[in-house]
Structure formats: C-alpha cells, structure tokens
PDB file of C-alpha atoms in Angstrom:
ATOM      1  CA  MET H 461       0.005  -0.027  -0.042  1.00 45.00           C
ATOM      2  CA  ALA H 462       1.401   3.287  -1.106  1.00 43.00           C
ATOM      3  CA  GLY H 463       2.157   5.953   1.597  1.00 51.00           C
ATOM      4  CA  LEU H 464       2.059   3.725   4.647  1.00 73.00           C
ATOM      5  CA  LYS H 465       5.295   5.311   5.870  1.00 70.00           C
ATOM      6  CA  ASP H 466       3.424   8.473   6.384  1.00 80.00           C
ATOM      7  CA  VAL H 467       0.354   7.104   8.376  1.00 90.00           C
ATOM      8  CA  PRO H 468      -0.015   8.122  11.985  1.00 90.00           C
ATOM      9  CA  ALA H 469       0.983   5.737  14.776  1.00 94.00           C
ATOM     10  CA  ARG H 470      -2.418   5.910  16.416  1.00 97.00           C
ATOM     11  CA  LEU H 471      -2.542   2.179  17.402  1.00 98.00           C
ATOM     12  CA  THR H 472       0.868   1.729  19.108  1.00 98.00           C
ATOM     13  CA  GLY H 473       0.419  -0.685  21.948  1.00 97.00           C
ATOM     14  CA  LYS H 474      -2.764  -2.238  20.825  1.00 98.00           C
ATOM     15  CA  VAL H 475      -3.504  -5.795  19.655  1.00 98.00           C
ATOM     16  CA  ALA H 476      -5.944  -6.355  16.794  1.00 98.00           C
ATOM     17  CA  VAL H 477      -7.663  -9.463  15.547  1.00 98.00           C
ATOM     18  CA  VAL H 478      -8.733  -9.227  11.864  1.00 98.00           C
ATOM     19  CA  THR H 479     -10.914 -12.094  10.515  1.00 97.00           C
ATOM     20  CA  GLY H 480     -10.750 -13.146   6.867  1.00 96.00           C
ATOM     21  CA  ALA H 481      -7.413 -11.291   6.558  1.00 97.00           C
ATOM     22  CA  SER H 482      -5.541 -13.372   4.146  1.00 95.00           C
ATOM     23  CA  LYS H 483      -6.898 -11.468   1.087  1.00 94.00           C
ATOM     24  CA  GLY H 484      -9.009  -8.546  -0.122  1.00 95.00           C
ATOM     25  CA  ILE H 485     -10.241  -5.954   2.248  1.00 97.00           C
ATOM     26  CA  GLY H 486      -9.231  -8.016   5.333  1.00 97.00           C
ATOM     27  CA  ALA H 487      -5.620  -8.155   4.149  1.00 97.00           C
ATOM     28  CA  ALA H 488      -5.503  -4.396   3.546  1.00 98.00           C
ATOM     29  CA  ILE H 489      -7.000  -3.853   6.949  1.00 98.00           C
ATOM     30  CA  ALA H 490      -4.392  -6.023   8.626  1.00 98.00           C
ATOM     31  CA  VAL H 491      -1.541  -4.141   6.806  1.00 98.00           C
ATOM     32  CA  ARG H 492      -2.914  -0.725   7.762  1.00 98.00           C
ATOM     33  CA  LEU H 493      -3.508  -1.480  11.427  1.00 98.00           C
ATOM     34  CA  ALA H 494       0.054  -2.811  11.648  1.00 98.00           C
ATOM     35  CA  ALA H 495       1.435   0.272   9.951  1.00 98.00           C
ATOM     36  CA  GLU H 496      -0.386   2.369  12.555  1.00 98.00           C
ATOM     37  CA  GLY H 497       1.452   0.438  15.408  1.00 98.00           C
ATOM     38  CA  ALA H 498      -0.911  -2.443  16.269  1.00 98.00           C
ATOM     39  CA  ALA H 499       0.234  -6.082  16.584  1.00 98.00           C
ATOM     40  CA  VAL H 500      -2.131  -7.849  14.316  1.00 98.00           C
ATOM     41  CA  ALA H 501      -3.473 -11.470  14.320  1.00 98.00           C
ATOM     42  CA  VAL H 502      -4.093 -12.249  10.675  1.00 98.00           C
ATOM     43  CA  ASN H 503      -6.924 -14.839  10.618  1.00 97.00           C
ATOM     44  CA  HIS H 504      -7.428 -17.350   7.775  1.00 95.00           C
ATOM     45  CA  SER H 505     -10.025 -20.088   7.886  1.00 87.00           C
ATOM     46  CA  SER H 506      -8.770 -22.972   5.865  1.00 78.00           C
ATOM     47  CA  ASP H 507      -6.020 -25.652   6.208  1.00 72.00           C
ATOM     48  CA  ARG H 508      -5.592 -25.423   2.355  1.00 77.00           C
ATOM     49  CA  PRO H 509      -1.976 -24.551   1.464  1.00 78.00           C
ATOM     50  CA  ASP H 510      -3.186 -21.557  -0.661  1.00 86.00           C
ATOM     51  CA  SER H 511      -5.043 -20.088   2.346  1.00 87.00           C
ATOM     52  CA  LYS H 512      -2.007 -20.382   4.608  1.00 90.00           C
ATOM     53  CA  GLN H 513       0.284 -18.986   1.848  1.00 94.00           C
ATOM     54  CA  ALA H 514      -1.976 -15.994   1.323  1.00 95.00           C
ATOM     55  CA  ALA H 515      -1.922 -15.259   5.100  1.00 96.00           C
ATOM     56  CA  ASP H 516       1.862 -15.642   5.152  1.00 96.00           C
ATOM     57  CA  ARG H 517       2.208 -13.094   2.308  1.00 97.00           C
ATOM     58  CA  VAL H 518       0.250 -10.642   4.429  1.00 98.00           C
ATOM     59  CA  ILE H 519       2.486 -11.318   7.351  1.00 98.00           C
ATOM     60  CA  GLU H 520       5.574 -10.813   5.162  1.00 97.00           C
ATOM     61  CA  SER H 521       4.246  -7.509   3.905  1.00 97.00           C
ATOM     62  CA  ILE H 522       3.689  -6.336   7.533  1.00 98.00           C
ATOM     63  CA  ARG H 523       7.009  -7.560   8.759  1.00 97.00           C
ATOM     64  CA  SER H 524       8.989  -6.046   5.838  1.00 96.00           C
ATOM     65  CA  SER H 525       7.671  -2.628   6.889  1.00 95.00           C
ATOM     66  CA  GLY H 526       8.682  -3.219  10.537  1.00 96.00           C
ATOM     67  CA  GLY H 527       5.288  -4.312  11.808  1.00 97.00           C
ATOM     68  CA  VAL H 528       4.245  -7.184  14.141  1.00 98.00           C
ATOM     69  CA  ALA H 529       1.835  -9.825  12.932  1.00 98.00           C
ATOM     70  CA  ARG H 530       1.132 -13.607  13.331  1.00 97.00           C
ATOM     71  CA  ALA H 531      -1.192 -15.801  11.219  1.00 96.00           C
ATOM     72  CA  VAL H 532      -3.890 -17.696  13.113  1.00 96.00           C
ATOM     73  CA  ARG H 533      -6.159 -20.230  11.506  1.00 94.00           C
ATOM     74  CA  ALA H 534      -9.734 -20.438  12.776  1.00 94.00           C
ATOM     75  CA  ASP H 535     -13.151 -20.879  11.243  1.00 91.00           C
ATOM     76  CA  VAL H 536     -15.472 -18.015  12.537  1.00 89.00           C
ATOM     77  CA  THR H 537     -18.504 -20.351  12.260  1.00 87.00           C
ATOM     78  CA  ASP H 538     -17.255 -23.070  14.686  1.00 86.00           C
ATOM     79  CA  ALA H 539     -15.602 -23.578  18.083  1.00 82.00           C
ATOM     80  CA  SER H 540     -12.153 -22.823  16.716  1.00 83.00           C
ATOM     81  CA  ARG H 541     -13.003 -19.131  17.097  1.00 86.00           C
ATOM     82  CA  ILE H 542     -12.052 -19.602  20.817  1.00 89.00           C
ATOM     83  CA  ALA H 543      -8.649 -20.858  19.706  1.00 92.00           C
ATOM     84  CA  LEU H 544      -8.325 -17.630  17.546  1.00 95.00           C
ATOM     85  CA  PHE H 545      -8.296 -15.601  20.723  1.00 96.00           C
ATOM     86  CA  GLU H 546      -6.300 -18.062  22.905  1.00 96.00           C
ATOM     87  CA  GLU H 547      -3.595 -18.128  20.147  1.00 96.00           C
ATOM     88  CA  THR H 548      -3.705 -14.313  19.811  1.00 97.00           C
ATOM     89  CA  VAL H 549      -3.068 -13.876  23.523  1.00 97.00           C
ATOM     90  CA  ARG H 550      -0.276 -16.414  23.502  1.00 97.00           C
ATOM     91  CA  LEU H 551       1.510 -14.778  20.477  1.00 97.00           C
ATOM     92  CA  LEU H 552       0.673 -11.199  20.859  1.00 98.00           C
ATOM     93  CA  GLY H 553      -1.231 -10.389  24.060  1.00 97.00           C
ATOM     94  CA  PRO H 554      -4.823  -9.741  24.875  1.00 97.00           C
ATOM     95  CA  PRO H 555      -6.767  -8.010  22.000  1.00 98.00           C
ATOM     96  CA  ASP H 556      -7.948  -4.503  22.095  1.00 97.00           C
ATOM     97  CA  VAL H 557      -9.545  -4.556  18.578  1.00 98.00           C
ATOM     98  CA  LEU H 558     -11.707  -6.996  16.826  1.00 98.00           C
ATOM     99  CA  VAL H 559     -12.440  -6.485  13.103  1.00 98.00           C
ATOM    100  CA  ASN H 560     -15.242  -8.832  11.952  1.00 98.00           C
ATOM    101  CA  ASN H 561     -14.279  -8.852   8.288  1.00 98.00           C
ATOM    102  CA  ALA H 562     -14.732 -12.441   7.256  1.00 96.00           C
ATOM    103  CA  GLY H 563     -17.759 -12.899   4.985  1.00 95.00           C
ATOM    104  CA  ILE H 564     -19.118 -14.472   1.883  1.00 93.00           C
ATOM    105  CA  TYR H 565     -21.266 -13.226  -1.043  1.00 91.00           C
ATOM    106  CA  SER H 566     -22.952 -14.585  -4.109  1.00 88.00           C
ATOM    107  CA  PHE H 567     -25.525 -13.306  -6.696  1.00 87.00           C
ATOM    108  CA  THR H 568     -28.477 -15.694  -7.093  1.00 92.00           C
ATOM    109  CA  PRO H 569     -32.114 -15.101  -8.085  1.00 95.00           C
ATOM    110  CA  VAL H 570     -34.317 -15.818  -5.050  1.00 97.00           C
ATOM    111  CA  GLU H 571     -36.022 -18.679  -6.867  1.00 97.00           C
ATOM    112  CA  ASN H 572     -32.590 -20.468  -7.279  1.00 97.00           C
ATOM    113  CA  LEU H 573     -31.415 -19.738  -3.713  1.00 97.00           C
ATOM    114  CA  SER H 574     -30.809 -22.872  -1.838  1.00 97.00           C
ATOM    115  CA  GLU H 575     -31.471 -23.219   1.898  1.00 97.00           C
ATOM    116  CA  GLU H 576     -27.885 -24.348   2.336  1.00 97.00           C
ATOM    117  CA  GLU H 577     -26.566 -21.234   0.606  1.00 97.00           C
ATOM    118  CA  ALA H 578     -28.865 -18.893   2.587  1.00 97.00           C
ATOM    119  CA  ARG H 579     -27.811 -20.545   5.864  1.00 97.00           C
ATOM    120  CA  ARG H 580     -24.133 -20.290   4.845  1.00 96.00           C
ATOM    121  CA  HIS H 581     -24.476 -16.486   4.376  1.00 97.00           C
ATOM    122  CA  PHE H 582     -26.094 -16.076   7.810  1.00 97.00           C
ATOM    123  CA  ASP H 583     -23.655 -18.420   9.559  1.00 96.00           C
ATOM    124  CA  THR H 584     -20.646 -16.565   8.223  1.00 96.00           C
ATOM    125  CA  ASN H 585     -21.818 -12.999   7.901  1.00 97.00           C
ATOM    126  CA  VAL H 586     -24.071 -12.720  11.008  1.00 97.00           C
ATOM    127  CA  LEU H 587     -23.530 -15.557  13.475  1.00 96.00           C
ATOM    128  CA  GLY H 588     -19.752 -15.312  13.008  1.00 96.00           C
ATOM    129  CA  PRO H 589     -19.615 -11.713  14.116  1.00 97.00           C
ATOM    130  CA  VAL H 590     -22.016 -12.466  17.082  1.00 97.00           C
ATOM    131  CA  LEU H 591     -20.086 -15.431  18.345  1.00 95.00           C
ATOM    132  CA  LEU H 592     -16.650 -13.681  17.855  1.00 96.00           C
ATOM    133  CA  THR H 593     -17.790 -10.592  19.785  1.00 97.00           C
ATOM    134  CA  GLN H 594     -19.096 -12.891  22.517  1.00 96.00           C
ATOM    135  CA  ALA H 595     -15.668 -14.574  22.641  1.00 95.00           C
ATOM    136  CA  ALA H 596     -13.657 -11.407  22.538  1.00 96.00           C
ATOM    137  CA  LEU H 597     -15.506 -10.112  25.670  1.00 97.00           C
ATOM    138  CA  ARG H 598     -13.500 -12.752  27.690  1.00 96.00           C
ATOM    139  CA  TYR H 599     -10.240 -11.183  26.527  1.00 97.00           C
ATOM    140  CA  PHE H 600     -10.793  -7.450  26.066  1.00 97.00           C
ATOM    141  CA  PRO H 601      -8.874  -5.464  28.788  1.00 95.00           C
ATOM    142  CA  CYS H 602     -11.008  -4.092  31.698  1.00 94.00           C
ATOM    143  CA  ARG H 603     -10.769  -0.563  30.228  1.00 94.00           C
ATOM    144  CA  GLY H 604     -12.837  -1.812  27.224  1.00 96.00           C
ATOM    145  CA  GLY H 605     -12.171  -2.554  23.565  1.00 98.00           C
ATOM    146  CA  THR H 606     -13.297  -1.910  20.011  1.00 98.00           C
ATOM    147  CA  VAL H 607     -15.464  -4.017  17.594  1.00 98.00           C
ATOM    148  CA  ILE H 608     -15.611  -3.053  13.900  1.00 99.00           C
ATOM    149  CA  ASN H 609     -17.995  -4.963  11.735  1.00 98.00           C
ATOM    150  CA  ILE H 610     -17.549  -4.906   7.997  1.00 98.00           C
ATOM    151  CA  GLY H 611     -21.038  -4.499   6.381  1.00 98.00           C
ATOM    152  CA  SER H 612     -21.999  -3.446   2.939  1.00 96.00           C
ATOM    153  CA  ILE H 613     -24.082  -0.795   1.222  1.00 95.00           C
ATOM    154  CA  TRP H 614     -26.106  -3.716  -0.162  1.00 93.00           C
ATOM    155  CA  GLY H 615     -27.527  -4.089   3.377  1.00 95.00           C
ATOM    156  CA  GLN H 616     -29.678  -1.118   2.526  1.00 91.00           C
ATOM    157  CA  SER H 617     -29.773  -1.002  -1.330  1.00 87.00           C
ATOM    158  CA  GLY H 618     -32.347  -3.592  -2.329  1.00 79.00           C
ATOM    159  CA  THR H 619     -30.287  -4.799  -5.326  1.00 86.00           C
ATOM    160  CA  PRO H 620     -31.837  -7.791  -7.146  1.00 90.00           C
ATOM    161  CA  ARG H 621     -30.134 -11.228  -6.874  1.00 91.00           C
ATOM    162  CA  THR H 622     -28.507 -10.428  -3.599  1.00 92.00           C
ATOM    163  CA  CYS H 623     -31.256 -11.706  -1.231  1.00 96.00           C
ATOM    164  CA  ALA H 624     -29.114 -13.703   1.222  1.00 97.00           C
ATOM    165  CA  TYR H 625     -26.198 -11.319   1.142  1.00 96.00           C
ATOM    166  CA  SER H 626     -28.138  -8.147   1.469  1.00 96.00           C
ATOM    167  CA  ALA H 627     -30.318  -9.490   4.243  1.00 97.00           C
ATOM    168  CA  SER H 628     -27.251 -10.743   6.204  1.00 98.00           C
ATOM    169  CA  LYS H 629     -25.464  -7.395   5.814  1.00 98.00           C
ATOM    170  CA  ALA H 630     -28.633  -5.492   7.019  1.00 98.00           C
ATOM    171  CA  ALA H 631     -28.498  -7.799  10.049  1.00 98.00           C
ATOM    172  CA  VAL H 632     -24.842  -6.798  10.576  1.00 98.00           C
ATOM    173  CA  GLU H 633     -25.940  -3.029  10.813  1.00 98.00           C
ATOM    174  CA  ALA H 634     -28.591  -3.954  13.354  1.00 98.00           C
ATOM    175  CA  LEU H 635     -26.184  -6.066  15.295  1.00 98.00           C
ATOM    176  CA  THR H 636     -23.809  -3.082  15.448  1.00 98.00           C
ATOM    177  CA  ARG H 637     -26.514  -0.784  16.953  1.00 98.00           C
ATOM    178  CA  VAL H 638     -27.607  -3.403  19.470  1.00 98.00           C
ATOM    179  CA  LEU H 639     -24.106  -4.372  20.636  1.00 98.00           C
ATOM    180  CA  ALA H 640     -23.088  -0.761  20.912  1.00 98.00           C
ATOM    181  CA  ALA H 641     -25.981  -0.006  23.225  1.00 98.00           C
ATOM    182  CA  GLU H 642     -25.405  -3.216  25.267  1.00 98.00           C
ATOM    183  CA  LEU H 643     -21.622  -2.996  25.520  1.00 98.00           C
ATOM    184  CA  GLY H 644     -21.246   0.700  25.837  1.00 98.00           C
ATOM    185  CA  PRO H 645     -21.436   0.730  29.738  1.00 98.00           C
ATOM    186  CA  ARG H 646     -18.425  -1.731  29.598  1.00 97.00           C
ATOM    187  CA  GLY H 647     -16.311   0.754  27.657  1.00 98.00           C
ATOM    188  CA  ILE H 648     -16.648  -1.273  24.401  1.00 98.00           C
ATOM    189  CA  ARG H 649     -17.325   0.580  21.209  1.00 98.00           C
ATOM    190  CA  VAL H 650     -19.036  -1.185  18.220  1.00 99.00           C
ATOM    191  CA  ASN H 651     -19.165   0.398  14.781  1.00 98.00           C
ATOM    192  CA  CYS H 652     -19.728  -0.792  11.231  1.00 98.00           C
ATOM    193  CA  VAL H 653     -17.899   0.183   7.930  1.00 98.00           C
ATOM    194  CA  ALA H 654     -19.999  -0.466   4.810  1.00 98.00           C
ATOM    195  CA  PRO H 655     -18.063  -0.632   1.495  1.00 97.00           C
ATOM    196  CA  GLY H 656     -19.641  -0.136  -1.858  1.00 93.00           C
ATOM    197  CA  PHE H 657     -18.507  -2.049  -4.938  1.00 91.00           C
ATOM    198  CA  THR H 658     -14.885  -2.857  -4.231  1.00 92.00           C
ATOM    199  CA  GLU H 659     -12.401  -4.478  -6.653  1.00 89.00           C
ATOM    200  CA  THR H 660     -10.839  -7.452  -4.895  1.00 86.00           C
ATOM    201  CA  GLU H 661      -9.748 -10.964  -5.738  1.00 78.00           C
ATOM    202  CA  GLY H 662     -13.307 -12.083  -4.959  1.00 73.00           C
ATOM    203  CA  THR H 663     -14.850  -9.931  -7.634  1.00 76.00           C
ATOM    204  CA  HIS H 664     -12.419 -11.197 -10.126  1.00 72.00           C
ATOM    205  CA  ALA H 665     -13.063 -14.806  -9.062  1.00 71.00           C
ATOM    206  CA  LEU H 666     -16.763 -14.164  -9.795  1.00 67.00           C
ATOM    207  CA  GLY H 667     -15.910 -12.921 -13.238  1.00 69.00           C
ATOM    208  CA  LEU H 668     -17.402  -9.464 -12.643  1.00 74.00           C
ATOM    209  CA  PRO H 669     -14.912  -7.267 -14.632  1.00 75.00           C
ATOM    210  CA  GLY H 670     -16.130  -6.721 -18.162  1.00 75.00           C
ATOM    211  CA  THR H 671     -19.814  -7.695 -17.366  1.00 82.00           C
ATOM    212  CA  ARG H 672     -22.906  -5.420 -17.701  1.00 81.00           C
ATOM    213  CA  LEU H 673     -23.306  -5.483 -14.005  1.00 78.00           C
ATOM    214  CA  HIS H 674     -19.758  -4.327 -13.409  1.00 83.00           C
ATOM    215  CA  ASP H 675     -20.218  -1.573 -15.888  1.00 87.00           C
ATOM    216  CA  ARG H 676     -23.468  -0.406 -14.302  1.00 87.00           C
ATOM    217  CA  LEU H 677     -21.770  -0.347 -10.818  1.00 87.00           C
ATOM    218  CA  LEU H 678     -19.095   1.934 -12.077  1.00 89.00           C
ATOM    219  CA  THR H 679     -21.627   4.154 -13.845  1.00 90.00           C
ATOM    220  CA  ASP H 680     -23.821   4.318 -10.800  1.00 90.00           C
ATOM    221  CA  THR H 681     -20.936   5.287  -8.483  1.00 93.00           C
ATOM    222  CA  PRO H 682     -20.751   9.147  -8.426  1.00 95.00           C
ATOM    223  CA  LEU H 683     -16.962   9.181  -8.033  1.00 95.00           C
ATOM    224  CA  GLY H 684     -16.725   7.180 -11.289  1.00 92.00           C
ATOM    225  CA  ARG H 685     -14.756   4.089 -10.380  1.00 93.00           C
ATOM    226  CA  GLY H 686     -14.878   0.987  -8.234  1.00 92.00           C
ATOM    227  CA  GLY H 687     -13.323   1.151  -4.777  1.00 92.00           C
ATOM    228  CA  HIS H 688     -10.132  -0.435  -3.688  1.00 95.00           C
ATOM    229  CA  PRO H 689      -9.308  -1.970  -0.270  1.00 96.00           C
ATOM    230  CA  GLU H 690      -7.031   1.017   0.306  1.00 96.00           C
ATOM    231  CA  ASP H 691     -10.080   3.197   0.189  1.00 97.00           C
ATOM    232  CA  ILE H 692     -11.701   1.392   3.080  1.00 97.00           C
ATOM    233  CA  VAL H 693      -8.831   0.832   5.571  1.00 98.00           C
ATOM    234  CA  PRO H 694      -8.268   4.514   6.732  1.00 98.00           C
ATOM    235  CA  VAL H 695     -11.919   4.527   8.146  1.00 98.00           C
ATOM    236  CA  VAL H 696     -11.305   1.216   9.870  1.00 98.00           C
ATOM    237  CA  ALA H 697      -8.105   2.457  11.353  1.00 98.00           C
ATOM    238  CA  PHE H 698      -9.660   5.643  12.590  1.00 98.00           C
ATOM    239  CA  LEU H 699     -12.449   3.712  14.326  1.00 98.00           C
ATOM    240  CA  ALA H 700      -9.929   1.425  15.970  1.00 98.00           C
ATOM    241  CA  SER H 701      -8.081   4.384  17.333  1.00 98.00           C
ATOM    242  CA  ASP H 702      -8.677   6.510  20.360  1.00 97.00           C
ATOM    243  CA  GLU H 703      -9.508   9.327  18.113  1.00 98.00           C
ATOM    244  CA  ALA H 704     -12.910   7.715  17.657  1.00 98.00           C
ATOM    245  CA  ALA H 705     -13.416   7.410  21.407  1.00 98.00           C
ATOM    246  CA  TRP H 706     -16.830   9.193  21.186  1.00 98.00           C
ATOM    247  CA  ILE H 707     -18.163   7.170  18.267  1.00 98.00           C
ATOM    248  CA  THR H 708     -20.202   3.964  18.730  1.00 98.00           C
ATOM    249  CA  GLY H 709     -23.185   2.359  17.116  1.00 98.00           C
ATOM    250  CA  GLU H 710     -22.610   4.039  13.726  1.00 98.00           C
ATOM    251  CA  THR H 711     -22.341   2.646  10.185  1.00 98.00           C
ATOM    252  CA  ILE H 712     -20.019   4.573   7.943  1.00 98.00           C
ATOM    253  CA  ARG H 713     -20.384   4.093   4.236  1.00 97.00           C
ATOM    254  CA  CYS H 714     -17.229   3.984   2.052  1.00 96.00           C
ATOM    255  CA  SER H 715     -18.733   3.666  -1.398  1.00 94.00           C
ATOM    256  CA  GLY H 716     -17.802   6.529  -3.686  1.00 94.00           C
ATOM    257  CA  GLY H 717     -21.398   7.699  -3.240  1.00 93.00           C
ATOM    258  CA  LEU H 718     -22.948   4.413  -4.544  1.00 92.00           C
ATOM    259  CA  ARG H 719     -26.228   3.728  -2.741  1.00 87.00           C
TER     260      ARG H 719
END
C-alpha cells in the first residue's frame, strides 16, 4: 500500500484481531492497522496450502515494513473461534480491537437460492460476528475494547439477486447498533464500515470485470470508479483508534457515493 510510511501511529500498543485477513479488504485492513502500530492477528479459515500461503504473504508484507503480525487459523462459524483468541493472547497479548471482516457473498435469483446457501450466508456474515464478539469479551482489557464490523451498502440498497447477502449485511448493521448499546457501559465501542463495490480478488473470481453488472456499478458510482481496499482501511483504522473514542453504534459508508 502506497504511503504507509506516512500514516499516524495511532494504534501503538494495541493488539488487533482481523478475521478473513488473508486477502482482499481484510488483508489491507491488517496491513494498515500494523502500519499504525498495532500487533495484528491475521486470521485465515482454511487448512488449504493456498489459504496459509496467502496469510503468510500478508505477514511478510507487514514484517517487511517493521510491523508485528502472526497468522492464526480459525473458522469464524465453529468452536475454533475460541482458539483464535487463545492463540492471539499467546502470541501477541490480549486483544484491544476485533475486526469482523470474514464474510461471503454470491449473486443468485431468489427462486434459485438454496437453503444451504442462505444458511451459509447467515452463519458466516451474522452468526460469526455475534459469536466472535461474544468470545472477545473474555479477552478485552478491563478498560474496554473496540469491535468493527464490515458491512456493505447492499445491506440497504435492495439490489436484485442479492437476497441472502443483502439480508445478512442488513443484520450486521442492526447487530452493530444493538451491541453498541449493550456493551457501551463496559467501555466497548461497536461500529460498522459499509463498503460499496470494491475491486478485490473475490470480484475477479466471480468474473465481474467486463460484465454489464460491473459496468453499471461503475456508472452508478458518483466518483466514477470501483473502490479499492485501500479506500476502506483508513476509516477502519480511525474507528480502531482513540480518536474515535466518542463514536459507537454508527455505520460509515465507504462507497464513492454508490447507494
């Protein structure tokens, strides 16, 4: 990421857990938080060699810039999420920041949406953040902590063919508001960052570039281009920092004006 030598060291002394951090927006978040001084647990969910190699590339990028990071494998939808925090504490210390970034998305007409696919969206995108936040409460310091959920503008947009994804991301915004109200008295802030259309490995894997949908998304974005992970991460870093100490329960849209 360009310009990281010039970012403020707002997170020095903090430990951050970033889920789904081996690629895309999650990887960029991990790199940015480390550049601002946090020690980062880079979570990946699979035992596949390519998943571990992708996480290792993120670790190498962080370390080559003088940052501190360790890779931790855990599936956000099962009991290994506890090991995610236990391993983070062992390797880096108790976490101050949890970024619930891990998520899935697909584009399917509602009549073709299987029950299995719908459940997979809610298990990963909604239940994962609920259970990870629940687990983090055992490890946050007594002074509090910070939870940042990665939502999507599709949680509000009503875009066709995104039934499961949009519903799950709308739930993430509701979850953010509820947890902010519930955990605020314990000094824990909870916010949501909602990207618009963002160019990542995932969008290329879906074959979006060059399609009519891709062209329409660019046309409908007032700033005239798709987003990049580097457009999202400064907002996440700000919310993780003490500069955002008076902000909780909010959803901040990073979409180039796309709604």
